[in-house]
CSV table of C-alpha atoms in Angstrom, one decimal:
chain,number,residue,atom,x,y,z
A,1,MET,CA,0.0,0.0,0.1
A,2,VAL,CA,2.8,2.3,0.7
A,3,LEU,CA,4.4,1.7,-2.8
A,4,GLY,CA,1.1,2.4,-4.1
A,5,LEU,CA,1.0,5.8,-2.2
A,6,LEU,CA,4.2,6.5,-3.6
A,7,ASN,CA,3.0,6.3,-7.2
A,8,THR,CA,1.0,9.6,-6.8
A,9,LEU,CA,4.2,11.7,-6.7
A,10,ALA,CA,5.3,10.2,-10.1
A,11,PHE,CA,2.3,12.1,-11.6
A,12,ALA,CA,1.6,16.1,-12.0
A,13,PRO,CA,1.8,18.3,-10.2
A,14,TYR,CA,5.1,16.4,-8.5
A,15,THR,CA,6.4,14.6,-11.8
A,16,LEU,CA,9.0,12.1,-10.0
A,17,TRP,CA,8.9,10.0,-13.0
A,18,TRP,CA,11.5,7.5,-11.8
A,19,LEU,CA,9.3,6.5,-8.8
A,20,PRO,CA,7.1,3.7,-10.8
A,21,PHE,CA,10.3,2.0,-11.6
A,22,LEU,CA,10.8,1.4,-7.8
A,23,THR,CA,7.2,0.8,-6.7
A,24,LEU,CA,6.7,-1.9,-9.4
A,25,VAL,CA,9.8,-3.7,-8.7
A,26,GLY,CA,8.4,-3.9,-5.1
A,27,LEU,CA,5.1,-5.4,-6.5
A,28,SER,CA,6.8,-7.6,-9.0
A,29,LEU,CA,9.0,-9.1,-6.1
A,30,ALA,CA,5.8,-9.4,-3.8
A,31,ILE,CA,4.1,-11.4,-6.6
A,32,ALA,CA,6.9,-13.5,-7.5
A,33,ASN,CA,7.4,-14.6,-3.9
A,34,SER,CA,3.7,-14.9,-3.0
A,35,PRO,CA,2.8,-18.3,-1.5
A,36,SER,CA,-0.4,-18.4,-3.5
A,37,PRO,CA,-2.2,-16.6,-6.2
A,38,ARG,CA,-4.9,-15.5,-3.7
A,39,GLN,CA,-1.8,-13.8,-1.6
A,40,ALA,CA,-0.6,-12.0,-4.8
A,41,ALA,CA,-4.0,-10.7,-5.6
A,42,TRP,CA,-4.0,-9.2,-2.1
A,43,TYR,CA,-0.7,-7.5,-2.6
A,44,GLY,CA,-2.0,-6.1,-5.9
A,45,PHE,CA,-5.3,-4.9,-4.3
A,46,CYS,CA,-3.2,-3.0,-1.4
A,47,TYR,CA,-0.9,-1.6,-4.2
A,48,GLY,CA,-4.1,-0.5,-5.9
A,49,LEU,CA,-5.5,1.0,-2.8
A,50,GLY,CA,-2.6,3.2,-2.3
A,51,TRP,CA,-2.3,4.1,-5.7
A,52,PHE,CA,-5.9,5.2,-6.3
A,53,GLY,CA,-6.6,6.0,-2.6
A,54,LEU,CA,-4.1,9.0,-2.9
A,55,GLY,CA,-4.0,9.7,-6.4
A,56,ILE,CA,-7.6,10.3,-7.0
A,57,SER,CA,-8.4,11.7,-3.7
A,58,TRP,CA,-9.4,15.1,-5.7
A,59,VAL,CA,-12.5,13.1,-6.5
A,60,HIS,CA,-13.7,13.6,-2.9
A,61,VAL,CA,-13.6,17.3,-3.3
A,62,SER,CA,-16.4,17.4,-5.9
A,63,ILE,CA,-18.6,14.7,-3.5
A,64,ASP,CA,-17.8,16.6,-0.2
A,65,GLN,CA,-18.4,20.2,-1.7
A,66,PHE,CA,-21.1,19.7,-4.2
A,67,GLY,CA,-22.8,16.2,-3.4
A,68,GLY,CA,-24.6,17.3,-0.3
A,69,LEU,CA,-23.7,14.1,1.7
A,70,PRO,CA,-22.7,13.6,5.2
A,71,LEU,CA,-18.9,13.4,5.7
A,72,ILE,CA,-19.1,9.6,6.4
A,73,ALA,CA,-21.3,8.9,3.4
A,74,SER,CA,-19.0,10.9,0.7
A,75,LEU,CA,-15.9,8.9,2.4
A,76,GLY,CA,-17.7,5.6,2.1
A,77,LEU,CA,-18.5,6.3,-1.8
A,78,MET,CA,-14.8,7.2,-2.4
A,79,ALA,CA,-13.8,3.8,-0.6
A,80,LEU,CA,-16.1,2.1,-2.8
A,81,LEU,CA,-14.5,3.8,-6.0
A,82,VAL,CA,-11.0,3.2,-4.8
A,83,SER,CA,-11.6,-0.6,-3.9
A,84,TYR,CA,-13.2,-1.0,-7.3
A,85,LEU,CA,-10.4,0.3,-9.0
A,86,ALA,CA,-7.8,-1.5,-6.8
A,87,LEU,CA,-9.3,-4.8,-8.4
A,88,PHE,CA,-7.4,-4.3,-11.7
A,89,PRO,CA,-3.8,-4.4,-10.2
A,90,ALA,CA,-5.3,-7.4,-8.1
A,91,LEU,CA,-6.5,-9.1,-11.1
A,92,ALA,CA,-3.0,-8.5,-12.8
A,93,ALA,CA,-1.1,-9.9,-9.8
A,94,TRP,CA,-3.5,-13.0,-9.6
A,95,LEU,CA,-2.9,-13.9,-13.2
A,96,SER,CA,0.8,-13.5,-13.0
A,97,ARG,CA,1.1,-15.6,-10.0
A,98,ARG,CA,-1.3,-18.2,-11.1
A,99,LEU,CA,0.4,-18.7,-14.4
A,100,LEU,CA,4.1,-18.4,-12.9
A,101,GLY,CA,6.3,-21.0,-14.6
A,102,SER,CA,4.6,-21.1,-17.7
A,103,LEU,CA,6.3,-18.0,-18.9
A,104,PRO,CA,9.0,-15.7,-17.4
A,105,LEU,CA,7.9,-13.1,-14.9
A,106,PRO,CA,8.3,-10.2,-17.2
A,107,LEU,CA,6.2,-11.4,-20.0
A,108,LEU,CA,3.5,-12.5,-17.7
A,109,LEU,CA,3.2,-9.4,-15.6
A,110,LEU,CA,3.4,-7.5,-18.9
A,111,ALA,CA,0.5,-9.2,-20.2
A,112,SER,CA,-1.6,-9.6,-17.2
A,113,TRP,CA,-1.2,-5.7,-16.6
A,114,THR,CA,-2.0,-4.7,-20.1
A,115,PHE,CA,-5.0,-7.0,-20.0
A,116,SER,CA,-6.3,-5.4,-16.8
A,117,GLU,CA,-5.5,-1.9,-17.9
A,118,TRP,CA,-7.6,-2.8,-21.0
A,119,LEU,CA,-10.6,-3.9,-19.0
A,120,ARG,CA,-10.2,-0.7,-16.6
A,121,SER,CA,-10.5,1.5,-19.7
A,122,PHE,CA,-14.2,0.2,-20.6
A,123,LEU,CA,-15.9,-1.6,-18.0
A,124,LEU,CA,-18.6,0.7,-16.3
A,125,THR,CA,-18.0,3.1,-19.1
A,126,GLY,CA,-14.3,3.1,-18.2
A,127,PHE,CA,-11.8,5.1,-15.6
A,128,PRO,CA,-8.4,5.0,-17.1
A,129,TRP,CA,-7.0,7.6,-15.1
A,130,LEU,CA,-3.5,7.6,-13.6
A,131,SER,CA,-2.5,4.8,-15.9
A,132,LEU,CA,1.2,4.5,-15.3
A,133,GLY,CA,2.6,5.7,-18.6
A,134,TYR,CA,1.2,9.2,-17.9
A,135,SER,CA,4.0,9.6,-15.3
A,136,GLN,CA,6.5,9.7,-18.2
A,137,THR,CA,5.3,12.9,-20.0
A,138,ASP,CA,8.6,14.5,-18.9
A,139,SER,CA,10.9,11.6,-19.0
A,140,TRP,CA,12.9,10.4,-22.1
A,141,LEU,CA,10.4,7.4,-22.3
A,142,ARG,CA,7.9,10.1,-23.9
A,143,HIS,CA,9.6,9.5,-27.2
A,144,TYR,CA,7.9,6.3,-27.4
A,145,ALA,CA,4.3,7.8,-27.1
A,146,PRO,CA,4.1,8.3,-31.1
A,147,LEU,CA,4.9,4.7,-31.6
A,148,ILE,CA,3.1,2.7,-28.9
A,149,GLY,CA,0.9,5.2,-27.0
A,150,GLU,CA,0.7,5.8,-23.1
A,151,ILE,CA,-0.3,2.2,-22.6
A,152,GLY,CA,2.8,1.0,-24.5
A,153,ILE,CA,4.7,3.1,-22.1
A,154,SER,CA,3.1,1.5,-19.4
A,155,ALA,CA,4.0,-1.9,-20.6
A,156,ILE,CA,7.8,-0.8,-20.8
A,157,LEU,CA,7.6,0.1,-17.2
A,158,ILE,CA,6.2,-3.1,-16.1
A,159,TRP,CA,8.7,-4.9,-18.2
A,160,VAL,CA,11.7,-3.4,-16.7
A,161,ALA,CA,10.4,-3.6,-13.2
A,162,ALA,CA,9.6,-7.1,-13.7
A,163,SER,CA,13.0,-7.7,-15.3
A,164,ILE,CA,14.8,-6.4,-12.4
A,165,ALA,CA,12.6,-8.4,-9.9
A,166,ASN,CA,13.2,-11.3,-12.1
A,167,VAL,CA,17.1,-11.3,-11.3
A,168,LEU,CA,16.1,-12.0,-7.6
A,169,ALA,CA,13.6,-14.7,-8.4
A,170,PRO,CA,14.3,-18.4,-9.2
A,171,ALA,CA,15.2,-18.7,-12.7
A,172,SER,CA,17.9,-19.7,-15.2
A,173,LYS,CA,20.8,-17.5,-16.0
A,174,LEU,CA,19.2,-16.9,-19.5
A,175,ASN,CA,15.8,-16.0,-18.0
A,176,ARG,CA,17.5,-13.5,-15.7
A,177,LEU,CA,19.7,-11.9,-18.0
A,178,THR,CA,17.9,-11.8,-21.3
A,179,PRO,CA,14.9,-9.6,-20.1
A,180,LEU,CA,17.3,-7.3,-18.2
A,181,LEU,CA,19.3,-6.9,-21.5
A,182,LEU,CA,16.1,-5.9,-23.4
A,183,SER,CA,15.2,-3.5,-20.7
A,184,ALA,CA,18.4,-1.7,-21.2
A,185,ILE,CA,17.9,-1.7,-24.9
A,186,LEU,CA,14.4,-0.2,-24.4
A,187,LEU,CA,15.6,2.5,-22.0
A,188,PHE,CA,18.5,3.6,-23.9
A,189,ALA,CA,17.0,3.6,-27.3
A,190,ALA,CA,14.2,6.0,-26.3
A,191,PRO,CA,16.1,9.3,-27.0
A,192,TRP,CA,16.7,8.3,-30.6
A,193,LEU,CA,13.3,7.6,-31.6
A,194,SER,CA,12.5,11.4,-32.3
A,195,ALA,CA,13.9,10.5,-35.9
A,196,VAL,CA,10.8,8.1,-36.6
A,197,LYS,CA,8.0,10.2,-34.5
A,198,GLY,CA,5.9,10.6,-37.6
A,199,TRP,CA,5.2,14.2,-37.8
A,200,GLN,CA,6.9,17.3,-38.5
A,201,TYR,CA,6.2,21.0,-38.5
A,202,SER,CA,4.4,22.6,-41.5
A,203,ASN,CA,4.7,26.1,-42.8
A,204,GLN,CA,1.3,27.2,-41.4
A,205,GLN,CA,0.9,29.3,-38.0
A,206,LEU,CA,-2.3,29.8,-36.3
A,207,SER,CA,-3.0,32.5,-33.7
A,208,VAL,CA,-5.4,31.4,-30.8
A,209,LEU,CA,-7.0,33.0,-27.9
A,210,LEU,CA,-8.0,30.9,-24.9
A,211,VAL,CA,-10.4,32.4,-22.3
A,212,GLN,CA,-10.7,31.4,-18.8
A,213,GLY,CA,-13.7,33.0,-17.0
A,214,ASN,CA,-13.1,31.6,-13.6
A,215,VAL,CA,-16.8,31.4,-12.6
A,216,GLN,CA,-17.4,29.9,-9.3
A,217,GLN,CA,-19.0,26.3,-9.5
A,218,GLU,CA,-22.1,27.2,-7.3
A,219,LEU,CA,-23.0,30.1,-9.5
A,220,ARG,CA,-22.7,28.4,-13.0
A,221,TRP,CA,-26.2,27.2,-13.0
A,222,VAL,CA,-28.0,30.0,-11.1
A,223,PRO,CA,-30.5,31.7,-13.7
A,224,GLU,CA,-29.7,35.1,-12.3
A,225,GLN,CA,-25.9,34.6,-13.3
A,226,GLU,CA,-26.6,33.6,-16.9
A,227,TRP,CA,-26.2,37.2,-18.2
A,228,PRO,CA,-23.3,38.1,-16.1
A,229,THR,CA,-21.5,35.0,-17.0
A,230,MET,CA,-21.9,35.6,-20.8
A,231,LEU,CA,-21.1,39.2,-20.6
A,232,LYS,CA,-18.0,38.3,-18.7
A,233,TYR,CA,-16.8,36.0,-21.5
A,234,LEU,CA,-17.7,38.6,-24.1
A,235,ASP,CA,-15.8,41.3,-22.4
A,236,LEU,CA,-12.6,39.4,-21.8
A,237,THR,CA,-12.7,38.5,-25.5
A,238,ARG,CA,-13.7,41.6,-27.2
A,239,PRO,CA,-10.4,43.7,-26.8
A,240,HIS,CA,-8.6,40.7,-28.5
A,241,LEU,CA,-11.1,39.2,-31.1
A,242,SER,CA,-9.5,40.9,-34.4
A,243,ALA,CA,-6.0,39.9,-33.6
A,244,HIS,CA,-6.6,36.1,-33.5
A,245,GLN,CA,-7.8,33.5,-36.1
A,246,LEU,CA,-9.3,31.2,-33.4
A,247,VAL,CA,-10.9,31.8,-30.0
A,248,ILE,CA,-11.8,29.3,-27.4
A,249,TRP,CA,-14.4,29.4,-24.6
A,250,PRO,CA,-14.3,26.5,-22.2
A,251,GLU,CA,-17.1,23.8,-21.5
A,252,ALA,CA,-20.5,25.3,-21.0
A,253,ALA,CA,-18.9,28.7,-21.0
A,254,VAL,CA,-22.5,29.9,-22.2
A,255,PRO,CA,-24.6,28.8,-19.4
A,256,ARG,CA,-28.2,29.4,-21.0
A,257,ILE,CA,-29.4,26.5,-22.9
A,258,GLU,CA,-28.9,26.9,-26.6
A,259,PRO,CA,-32.5,27.6,-27.9
A,260,LEU,CA,-33.0,30.3,-25.5
A,261,ALA,CA,-29.5,32.1,-26.1
A,262,ASP,CA,-30.1,32.7,-29.7
A,263,ASP,CA,-29.7,36.5,-29.7
A,264,PHE,CA,-26.8,36.2,-27.9
A,265,LEU,CA,-25.2,33.7,-30.2
A,266,GLU,CA,-26.3,35.2,-33.5
A,267,ASN,CA,-24.5,38.5,-32.1
A,268,LEU,CA,-21.5,36.6,-31.3
A,269,ASP,CA,-21.4,34.8,-34.7
A,270,LYS,CA,-21.9,38.2,-36.4
A,271,SER,CA,-19.0,39.8,-34.2
A,272,ALA,CA,-16.7,37.1,-34.8
A,273,PHE,CA,-17.2,37.0,-38.7
A,274,TYR,CA,-16.6,40.9,-39.0
A,275,SER,CA,-13.6,40.4,-36.8
A,276,ASP,CA,-12.2,37.9,-39.4
A,277,THR,CA,-12.3,35.0,-36.7
A,278,ALA,CA,-14.0,32.1,-35.4
A,279,ILE,CA,-15.1,31.3,-31.5
A,280,ILE,CA,-15.6,27.7,-30.4
A,281,THR,CA,-17.7,27.5,-27.2
A,282,GLY,CA,-19.3,25.0,-24.8
A,283,ILE,CA,-22.9,25.3,-24.5
A,284,ILE,CA,-25.9,23.1,-23.4
A,285,ASP,CA,-28.2,22.1,-26.2
A,286,TYR,CA,-31.8,21.3,-25.3
A,287,ASN,CA,-34.8,19.9,-26.9
A,288,LEU,CA,-37.8,21.6,-25.5
A,289,ARG,CA,-40.2,18.8,-27.1
A,290,THR,CA,-38.4,15.8,-26.1
A,291,GLN,CA,-36.6,17.4,-23.1
A,292,GLU,CA,-33.3,15.7,-24.1
A,293,ALA,CA,-30.0,17.6,-23.6
A,294,TRP,CA,-26.4,17.4,-25.0
A,295,ASN,CA,-23.1,18.8,-23.6
A,296,ASN,CA,-22.0,20.5,-27.0
A,297,LEU,CA,-19.1,22.6,-28.6
A,298,ILE,CA,-20.3,24.9,-31.4
A,299,VAL,CA,-18.6,27.1,-33.9
A,300,LEU,CA,-19.6,30.7,-34.4
A,301,GLY,CA,-18.0,33.2,-37.0
A,302,LYS,CA,-16.1,32.2,-39.9
A,303,GLN,CA,-16.1,28.5,-41.0
A,304,THR,CA,-13.7,29.2,-44.0
A,305,PRO,CA,-11.4,32.0,-44.4
A,306,ASP,CA,-13.4,33.0,-47.6
A,307,ALA,CA,-16.8,32.8,-46.0
A,308,ASP,CA,-19.0,35.8,-46.9
A,309,SER,CA,-21.2,35.5,-43.7
A,310,GLY,CA,-21.2,33.8,-40.3
A,311,HIS,CA,-22.7,30.6,-40.5
A,312,TYR,CA,-24.5,30.0,-37.0
A,313,PHE,CA,-28.2,28.9,-36.5
A,314,HIS,CA,-29.6,26.7,-33.7
A,315,GLY,CA,-28.9,23.1,-34.9
A,316,HIS,CA,-26.2,23.9,-37.4
A,317,ALA,CA,-23.9,20.9,-38.3
A,318,ASN,CA,-20.6,22.5,-37.1
A,319,ARG,CA,-20.7,21.3,-33.5
A,320,PHE,CA,-19.7,18.2,-31.3
A,321,SER,CA,-21.8,16.5,-28.7
A,322,LYS,CA,-20.1,14.8,-25.9
A,323,HIS,CA,-19.9,11.0,-26.3
A,324,HIS,CA,-18.2,9.7,-23.1
A,325,LEU,CA,-20.4,10.9,-20.4
A,326,LEU,CA,-19.3,11.0,-16.6
A,327,PRO,CA,-21.3,8.6,-14.4
A,328,ILE,CA,-23.3,10.6,-11.6
A,329,GLY,CA,-22.0,14.0,-12.9
A,330,GLU,CA,-23.5,13.7,-16.4
A,331,PHE,CA,-25.8,10.6,-16.4
A,332,VAL,CA,-27.2,8.8,-13.4
A,333,PRO,CA,-27.7,5.0,-13.7
A,334,PHE,CA,-30.8,3.7,-12.2
A,335,GLU,CA,-31.9,7.3,-12.5
A,336,SER,CA,-35.5,6.9,-11.1
A,337,PHE,CA,-34.2,5.1,-8.0
A,338,LEU,CA,-30.8,7.1,-7.2
A,339,ARG,CA,-32.1,10.6,-7.8
A,340,GLN,CA,-34.3,10.2,-4.8
A,341,LEU,CA,-31.7,8.8,-2.6
A,342,ALA,CA,-29.2,11.7,-2.2
A,343,PRO,CA,-28.4,15.1,-3.5
A,344,ILE,CA,-25.2,13.7,-5.2
A,345,PHE,CA,-27.3,11.8,-7.6
A,346,ASP,CA,-29.4,14.8,-8.5
A,347,LEU,CA,-26.7,17.5,-9.5
A,348,PRO,CA,-27.6,20.3,-11.8
A,349,MET,CA,-26.9,19.2,-15.7
A,350,SER,CA,-26.6,15.6,-14.7
A,351,SER,CA,-28.8,13.9,-17.4
A,352,PHE,CA,-27.2,14.1,-21.0
A,353,ASN,CA,-27.7,12.3,-24.0
A,354,ARG,CA,-24.6,10.8,-25.6
A,355,GLY,CA,-23.4,12.0,-28.9
A,356,SER,CA,-22.2,9.6,-31.6
A,357,TYR,CA,-19.0,7.9,-31.0
A,358,VAL,CA,-17.4,9.1,-34.3
A,359,GLN,CA,-18.4,12.7,-35.2
A,360,PRO,CA,-17.0,15.1,-37.8
A,361,ASN,CA,-14.2,17.4,-36.9
A,362,LEU,CA,-15.2,20.9,-36.0
A,363,GLN,CA,-14.2,23.6,-38.8
A,364,ALA,CA,-13.3,26.7,-37.5
A,365,ASN,CA,-11.8,29.6,-39.8
A,366,GLY,CA,-10.4,26.9,-42.2
A,367,ILE,CA,-9.0,24.7,-39.4
A,368,GLN,CA,-10.1,21.3,-38.7
A,369,LEU,CA,-10.2,20.3,-34.9
A,370,LEU,CA,-10.8,17.2,-33.1
A,371,PRO,CA,-12.6,18.0,-30.1
A,372,ALA,CA,-12.8,16.0,-26.7
A,373,ILE,CA,-15.1,17.5,-23.9
A,374,CYS,CA,-13.5,17.3,-20.3
A,375,PHE,CA,-13.2,13.5,-19.3
A,376,GLU,CA,-13.1,12.4,-22.9
A,377,ILE,CA,-9.5,13.3,-23.6
A,378,ALA,CA,-8.6,10.4,-21.4
A,379,PHE,CA,-9.8,7.9,-24.0
A,380,PRO,CA,-7.2,7.7,-26.9
A,381,SER,CA,-9.2,5.2,-28.9
A,382,GLN,CA,-12.0,7.8,-29.1
A,383,ILE,CA,-9.7,10.4,-30.2
A,384,ARG,CA,-8.1,8.1,-32.8
A,385,ALA,CA,-11.5,7.0,-34.1
A,386,ASN,CA,-12.2,10.6,-35.1
A,387,LEU,CA,-8.8,11.5,-36.4
A,388,THR,CA,-9.0,12.2,-40.2
A,389,GLY,CA,-6.2,13.1,-42.5
A,390,GLU,CA,-7.5,16.8,-42.3
A,391,THR,CA,-7.3,16.9,-38.7
A,392,GLN,CA,-4.8,19.7,-37.7
A,393,LEU,CA,-5.4,20.7,-33.9
A,394,LEU,CA,-6.5,18.8,-30.9
A,395,LEU,CA,-9.0,20.6,-28.6
A,396,THR,CA,-10.2,19.8,-25.1
A,397,VAL,CA,-12.4,22.1,-23.0
A,398,SER,CA,-13.3,21.5,-19.4
A,399,ASN,CA,-14.7,22.7,-16.3
A,400,ASP,CA,-12.3,21.5,-13.3
A,401,ALA,CA,-13.8,24.0,-10.9
A,402,TRP,CA,-15.5,20.7,-9.4
A,403,PHE,CA,-12.1,19.9,-8.0
A,404,GLY,CA,-11.1,23.0,-6.3
A,405,ASP,CA,-7.4,23.4,-5.4
A,406,SER,CA,-6.5,19.8,-5.9
A,407,ILE,CA,-4.1,17.7,-8.0
A,408,GLY,CA,-6.9,16.8,-10.6
A,409,PRO,CA,-6.5,19.6,-12.9
A,410,HIS,CA,-2.9,19.0,-13.1
A,411,GLN,CA,-3.5,15.4,-13.8
A,412,HIS,CA,-6.0,16.2,-16.4
A,413,LEU,CA,-3.4,18.5,-18.1
A,414,GLN,CA,-0.8,15.8,-18.2
A,415,ILE,CA,-3.3,13.4,-19.9
A,416,ALA,CA,-3.8,16.2,-22.4
A,417,ARG,CA,-0.2,16.5,-23.0
A,418,MET,CA,-0.1,12.7,-23.7
A,419,ARG,CA,-2.6,12.8,-26.4
A,420,ALA,CA,-0.5,15.5,-28.3
A,421,LEU,CA,2.4,13.3,-28.0
A,422,GLU,CA,0.6,10.1,-29.3
A,423,PHE,CA,-0.6,11.9,-32.2
A,424,GLY,CA,2.0,14.5,-33.1
A,425,LEU,CA,-0.7,17.3,-33.4
A,426,PRO,CA,-0.7,20.5,-31.2
A,427,LEU,CA,-3.5,20.6,-28.6
A,428,LEU,CA,-5.6,23.7,-26.9
A,429,ARG,CA,-6.9,23.3,-23.6
A,430,ALA,CA,-9.6,25.6,-22.4
A,431,THR,CA,-11.2,25.5,-18.8
A,432,ASN,CA,-13.2,27.6,-16.7
A,433,ASN,CA,-10.5,28.0,-13.9
A,434,GLY,CA,-7.6,26.6,-15.0
A,435,ILE,CA,-5.4,24.9,-16.1
A,436,THR,CA,-5.8,26.7,-19.6
A,437,ALA,CA,-2.9,25.9,-21.7
A,438,THR,CA,-1.5,25.5,-25.0
A,439,ILE,CA,0.5,22.4,-25.8
A,440,ASP,CA,3.2,21.7,-28.6
A,441,ALA,CA,3.2,18.4,-30.6
A,442,ASP,CA,5.9,17.4,-28.6
A,443,GLY,CA,3.9,17.5,-25.5
A,444,ARG,CA,5.5,20.7,-24.3
A,445,ILE,CA,3.6,23.2,-22.7
A,446,ARG,CA,3.9,26.3,-24.6
A,447,GLU,CA,1.7,29.0,-22.5
A,448,ARG,CA,-0.5,28.3,-19.4
A,449,ALA,CA,-2.7,30.7,-17.5
A,450,PRO,CA,-2.6,30.9,-13.7
A,451,GLN,CA,-5.2,28.9,-11.9
A,452,PHE,CA,-8.3,30.6,-10.3
A,453,THR,CA,-8.1,33.8,-12.3
A,454,GLU,CA,-10.0,35.5,-15.0
A,455,ALA,CA,-7.8,35.3,-17.8
A,456,VAL,CA,-7.0,35.5,-21.5
A,457,LEU,CA,-4.3,33.3,-23.0
A,458,SER,CA,-2.8,34.2,-26.6
A,459,ASP,CA,-0.3,32.1,-28.6
A,460,THR,CA,0.9,31.5,-31.9
A,461,LEU,CA,1.0,27.7,-32.7
A,462,GLN,CA,3.0,26.1,-35.4
A,463,LEU,CA,1.1,23.4,-37.0
A,464,THR,CA,2.2,20.0,-38.0
A,465,GLN,CA,1.8,17.2,-40.8
A,466,ALA,CA,1.2,14.2,-38.7
A,467,LYS,CA,0.9,10.5,-39.5
A,468,THR,CA,2.3,8.9,-36.3
A,469,LEU,CA,2.5,5.0,-36.1
A,470,TYR,CA,0.2,5.2,-32.9
A,471,SER,CA,-2.5,7.0,-34.9
A,472,GLN,CA,-2.6,4.4,-37.4
A,473,LEU,CA,-2.4,1.3,-35.2
A,474,GLY,CA,-3.5,2.5,-31.8
A,475,ASN,CA,-3.3,-0.1,-28.9
A,476,MET,CA,-4.2,-3.3,-31.2
A,477,PRO,CA,-0.7,-4.5,-31.6
A,478,LEU,CA,-0.1,-4.3,-27.9
A,479,PHE,CA,-3.4,-5.8,-26.8
A,480,SER,CA,-3.3,-8.6,-29.4
A,481,PHE,CA,0.5,-9.4,-28.2
A,482,SER,CA,-0.8,-9.7,-24.6
A,483,THR,CA,-3.9,-11.7,-25.3
A,484,LEU,CA,-1.7,-14.2,-27.4
A,485,LEU,CA,0.9,-14.3,-24.2
A,486,LEU,CA,-2.1,-15.1,-22.0
A,487,VAL,CA,-3.5,-17.6,-24.2
A,488,PHE,CA,-0.1,-19.4,-24.5
A,489,ALA,CA,0.7,-19.2,-20.9
A,490,LEU,CA,-2.7,-20.8,-20.0
A,491,PHE,CA,-2.0,-23.5,-22.5
A,492,ARG,CA,1.5,-24.2,-21.0
A,493,HIS,CA,0.0,-24.0,-17.6
A,494,TRP,CA,-2.6,-26.5,-18.4
A,495,ARG,CA,0.1,-28.8,-20.0
A,496,ILE,CA,2.5,-28.8,-17.0
A,497,ASN,CA,-0.5,-29.3,-14.4
A,498,ARG,CA,-2.3,-32.0,-16.6
């Protein structure tokens, strides 16, 4: 559990990227020396309790401050979430110990860990937060991201740690030294991989403005605050409008539902057009007849550089509807029962419809942007499914005011940086109260706005021409390899014990 707790320091804002090598060696040794698979699973579960118990402690901020639950109930919900997430390292540990002897420890743990992380990415809609590869956004292993993605970097961490642990476990000399030699090659080859990263800078530059309104969470959905909030974003933007090709407002920056905000949006559309720019903003669309709602991004102003008018009208196609909804926050399972149970299950704007998994890129002033709203940026498979040959920018908007002054927004930014690395594209991140930032295609933060302030962030990005190996193949090679290893290990285990 202590080793799992230490993992938190590997991620933003602490970024002690070398820590997972040590903590995973400890876990690998515990698994290899466990007297039974059950004991190994217990070690993995305790590791997970520490890893997620401290690593996602920021979730409790939203439950405690906005959930309306007694402290004992909010802590109970957190304990349930952390225990659920701890089941995945427990599964990896159990599988590795159960099949030990059929394959060397590094291969078994790599396959089992990858399999369990794959399950974590989609079961109960998925929660792939704090996957270990994100800890390497500032280490030399980041150069693997355009080739094998974050999950591939996690696999390298597992392989290296298990190879070190394997030296101390009973094995033949060959089985001890071969994985260790391969580990050294993987580590020392990383800096040279920039030559095959799969992207290069183009000659095109883009001037962007990101607006951070810093609206208090408790005021966001108060009807009396709708106009003050919209005017705040307008006043922050207006002095800079004509100096930028693209302006980004964050998630639900316009707090009035779209059908009732027509006048404001049409005027904003005209202002953007006459300023020769485009504005992308978050807004809630709502069908007054069917009472269905969508968490949307819409484009106002110039769709193309040669447009002769603004193109906005309610229901226009140049929009994106959030697909990957957050349980409890954006949809409530067993809604008719849970909404009556406690205030946390009846939060404002917690009943959205899903957008399609694949949607057209947004087009703003001739630029093609691939959007992801808030939590969606943690799902690289969704980003990859929406990537086209014309995509020029990644865009993510969020409202991290739910999480106060915690480590959550820092981790969220780190996840966004990994997406830029994987796909070789610059990324824009606009948030309500931080951390708003522009990110280069190499994952480097170019500019960032201070948290908890009203701010505008101006930058000129160099666009890229990108076709990374990861964007073409995704996680399938690693998942397939891990599945084959597990099937082979099961077969050998059966043969040995028959």
